[in-house]
PDB file of C-alpha atoms in Angstrom:
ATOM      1  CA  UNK S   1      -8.307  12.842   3.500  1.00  0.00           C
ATOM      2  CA  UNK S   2      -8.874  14.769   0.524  1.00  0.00           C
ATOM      3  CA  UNK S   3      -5.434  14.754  -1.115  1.00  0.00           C
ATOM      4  CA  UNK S   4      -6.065  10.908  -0.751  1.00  0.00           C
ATOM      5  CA  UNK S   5      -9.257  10.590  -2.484  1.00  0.00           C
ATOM      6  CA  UNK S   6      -8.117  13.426  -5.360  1.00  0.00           C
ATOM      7  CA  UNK S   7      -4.557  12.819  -6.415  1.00  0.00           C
ATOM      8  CA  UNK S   8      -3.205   9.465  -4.628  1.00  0.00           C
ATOM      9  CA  UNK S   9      -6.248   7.184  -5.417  1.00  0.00           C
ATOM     10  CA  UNK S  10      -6.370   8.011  -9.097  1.00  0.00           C
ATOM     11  CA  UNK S  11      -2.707   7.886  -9.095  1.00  0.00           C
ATOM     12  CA  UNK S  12      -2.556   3.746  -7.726  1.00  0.00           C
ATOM     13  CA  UNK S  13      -5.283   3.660  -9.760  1.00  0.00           C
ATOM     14  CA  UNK S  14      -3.918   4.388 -13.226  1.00  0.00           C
ATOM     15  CA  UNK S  15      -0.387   2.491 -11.985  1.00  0.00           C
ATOM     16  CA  UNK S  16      -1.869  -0.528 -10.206  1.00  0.00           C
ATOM     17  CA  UNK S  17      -1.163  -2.649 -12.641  1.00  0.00           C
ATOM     18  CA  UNK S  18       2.811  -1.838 -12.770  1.00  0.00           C
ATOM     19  CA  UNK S  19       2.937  -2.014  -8.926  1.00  0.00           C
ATOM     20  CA  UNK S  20       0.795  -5.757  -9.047  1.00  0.00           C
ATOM     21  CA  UNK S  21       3.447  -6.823 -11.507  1.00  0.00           C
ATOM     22  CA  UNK S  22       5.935  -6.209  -9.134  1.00  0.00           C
ATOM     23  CA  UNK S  23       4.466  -8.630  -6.259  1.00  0.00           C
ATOM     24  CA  UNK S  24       3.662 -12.049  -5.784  1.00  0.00           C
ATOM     25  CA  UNK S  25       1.030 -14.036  -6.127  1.00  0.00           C
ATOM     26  CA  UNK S  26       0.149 -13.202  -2.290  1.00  0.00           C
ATOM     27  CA  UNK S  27       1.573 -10.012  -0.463  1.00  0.00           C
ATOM     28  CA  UNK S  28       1.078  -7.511   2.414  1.00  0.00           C
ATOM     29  CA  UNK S  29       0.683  -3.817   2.796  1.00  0.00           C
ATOM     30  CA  UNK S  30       4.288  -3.235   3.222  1.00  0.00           C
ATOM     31  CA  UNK S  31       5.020  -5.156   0.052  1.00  0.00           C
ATOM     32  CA  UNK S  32       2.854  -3.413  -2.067  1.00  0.00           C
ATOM     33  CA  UNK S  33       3.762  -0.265  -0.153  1.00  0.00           C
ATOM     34  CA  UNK S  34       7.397  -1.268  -0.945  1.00  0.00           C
ATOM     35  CA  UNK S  35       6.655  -1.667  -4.864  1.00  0.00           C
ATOM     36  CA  UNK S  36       5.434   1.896  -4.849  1.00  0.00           C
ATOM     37  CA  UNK S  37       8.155   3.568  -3.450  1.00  0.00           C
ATOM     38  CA  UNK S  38      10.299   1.971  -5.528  1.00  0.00           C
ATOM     39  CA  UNK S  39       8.769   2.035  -8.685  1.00  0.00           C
ATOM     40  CA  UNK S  40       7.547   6.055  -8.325  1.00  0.00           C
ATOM     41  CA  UNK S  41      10.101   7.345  -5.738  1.00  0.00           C
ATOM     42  CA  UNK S  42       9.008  10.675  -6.680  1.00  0.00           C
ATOM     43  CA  UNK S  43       5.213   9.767  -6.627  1.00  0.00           C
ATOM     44  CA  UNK S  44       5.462   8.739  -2.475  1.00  0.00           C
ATOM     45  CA  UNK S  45       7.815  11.410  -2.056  1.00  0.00           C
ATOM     46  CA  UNK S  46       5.444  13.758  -2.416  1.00  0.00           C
ATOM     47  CA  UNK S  47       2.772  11.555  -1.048  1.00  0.00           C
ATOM     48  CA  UNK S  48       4.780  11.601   2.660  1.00  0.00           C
ATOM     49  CA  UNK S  49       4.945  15.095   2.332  1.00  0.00           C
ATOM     50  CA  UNK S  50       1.385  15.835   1.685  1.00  0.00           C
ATOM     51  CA  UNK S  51       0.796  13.075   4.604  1.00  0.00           C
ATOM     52  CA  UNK S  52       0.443  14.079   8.161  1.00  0.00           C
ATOM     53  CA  UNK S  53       2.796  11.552   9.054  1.00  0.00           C
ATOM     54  CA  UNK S  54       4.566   8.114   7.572  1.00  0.00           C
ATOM     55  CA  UNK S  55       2.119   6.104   9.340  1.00  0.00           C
ATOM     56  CA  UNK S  56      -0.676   7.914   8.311  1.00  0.00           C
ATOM     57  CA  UNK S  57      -0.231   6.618   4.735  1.00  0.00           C
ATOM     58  CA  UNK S  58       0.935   3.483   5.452  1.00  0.00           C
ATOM     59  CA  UNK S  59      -2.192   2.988   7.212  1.00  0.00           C
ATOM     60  CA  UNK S  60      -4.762   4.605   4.493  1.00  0.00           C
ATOM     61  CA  UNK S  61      -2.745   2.066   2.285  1.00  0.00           C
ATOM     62  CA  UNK S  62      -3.565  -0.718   4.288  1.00  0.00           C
ATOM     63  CA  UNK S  63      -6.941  -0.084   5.507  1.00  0.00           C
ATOM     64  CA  UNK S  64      -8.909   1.970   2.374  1.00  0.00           C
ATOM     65  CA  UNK S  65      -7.294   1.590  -0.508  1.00  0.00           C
ATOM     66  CA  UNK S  66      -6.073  -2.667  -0.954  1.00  0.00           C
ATOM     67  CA  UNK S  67      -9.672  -3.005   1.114  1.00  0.00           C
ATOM     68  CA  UNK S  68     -11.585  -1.158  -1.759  1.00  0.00           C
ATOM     69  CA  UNK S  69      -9.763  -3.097  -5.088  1.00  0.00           C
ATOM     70  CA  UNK S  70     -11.743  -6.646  -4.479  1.00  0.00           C
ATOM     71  CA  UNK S  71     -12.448  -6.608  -8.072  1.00  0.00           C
ATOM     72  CA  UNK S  72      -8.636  -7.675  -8.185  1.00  0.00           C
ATOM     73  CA  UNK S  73      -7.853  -8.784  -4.633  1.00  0.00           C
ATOM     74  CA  UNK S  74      -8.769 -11.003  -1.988  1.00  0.00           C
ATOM     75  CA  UNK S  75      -8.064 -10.768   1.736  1.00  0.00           C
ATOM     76  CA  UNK S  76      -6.258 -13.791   2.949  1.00  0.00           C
ATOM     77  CA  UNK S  77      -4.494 -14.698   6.340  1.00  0.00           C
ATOM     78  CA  UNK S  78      -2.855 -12.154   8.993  1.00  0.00           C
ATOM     79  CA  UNK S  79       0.985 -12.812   8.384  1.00  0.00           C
ATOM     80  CA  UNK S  80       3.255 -11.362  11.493  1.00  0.00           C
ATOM     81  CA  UNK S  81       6.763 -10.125  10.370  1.00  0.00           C
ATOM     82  CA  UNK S  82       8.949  -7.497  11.712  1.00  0.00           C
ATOM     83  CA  UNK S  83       8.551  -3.705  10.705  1.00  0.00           C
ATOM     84  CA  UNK S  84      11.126  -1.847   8.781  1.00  0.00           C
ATOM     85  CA  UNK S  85      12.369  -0.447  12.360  1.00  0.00           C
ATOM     86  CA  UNK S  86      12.050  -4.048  13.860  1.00  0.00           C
ATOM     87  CA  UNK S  87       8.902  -4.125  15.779  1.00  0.00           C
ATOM     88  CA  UNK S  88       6.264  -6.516  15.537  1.00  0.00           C
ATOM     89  CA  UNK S  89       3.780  -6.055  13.470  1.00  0.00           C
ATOM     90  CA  UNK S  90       0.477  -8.320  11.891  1.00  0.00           C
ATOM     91  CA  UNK S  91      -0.411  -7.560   8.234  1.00  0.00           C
ATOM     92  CA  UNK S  92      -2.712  -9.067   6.337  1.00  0.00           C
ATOM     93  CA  UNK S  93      -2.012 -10.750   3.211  1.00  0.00           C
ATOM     94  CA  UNK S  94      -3.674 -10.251  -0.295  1.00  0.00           C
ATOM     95  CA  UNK S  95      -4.271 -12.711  -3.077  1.00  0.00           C
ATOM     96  CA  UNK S  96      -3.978 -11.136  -6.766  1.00  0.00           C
ATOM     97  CA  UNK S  97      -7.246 -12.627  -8.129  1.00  0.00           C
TER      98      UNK S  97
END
């Protein structure tokens, strides 16, 4: 969890802004996930690497870091869409305040 808290955090941190930009007014894990990769390819390159696996980022993604930024973004509803590998999946959506 460490590499998470030391380099990745401070990293979406400093480049939240340009990612935000990037998204809608509302938008899921994937989609900000999405705006990353693209945006820093060689930023979540290494992240994935330094990951244990895929999922495991995806999920710290989801879960810790959108979940700790409420001073820009609100929780809203669960949306259900199809994963990049087609399975169902529930995400829920955030609101840019």
């Amino acid at each position: 969890m460490s590499y998470y808290q030391t380099i990745l955090r401070p990293f979406l941190d400093a480049n939240l802004d340009a990612i935000l930009r990037n998204l809608g007014k509302d938008f899921d894990s994937n989609d900000f996930i999405t705006a990353f990769r693209l945006l820093f390819p060689n930023e979540y390159a290494t992240a994935l690497r330094r990951s244990s696996s895929y999922r495991a980022i995806h999920t710290w993604v989801a879960r810790w870091y959108l979940s700790g930024r409420t001073d820009l973004l609100q929780k809203g509803d669960i949306r259900q869409r199809h994963s990049d590998n087609r399975n169902p999946t529930k995400n829920h959506t955030w609101i840019k305040l």
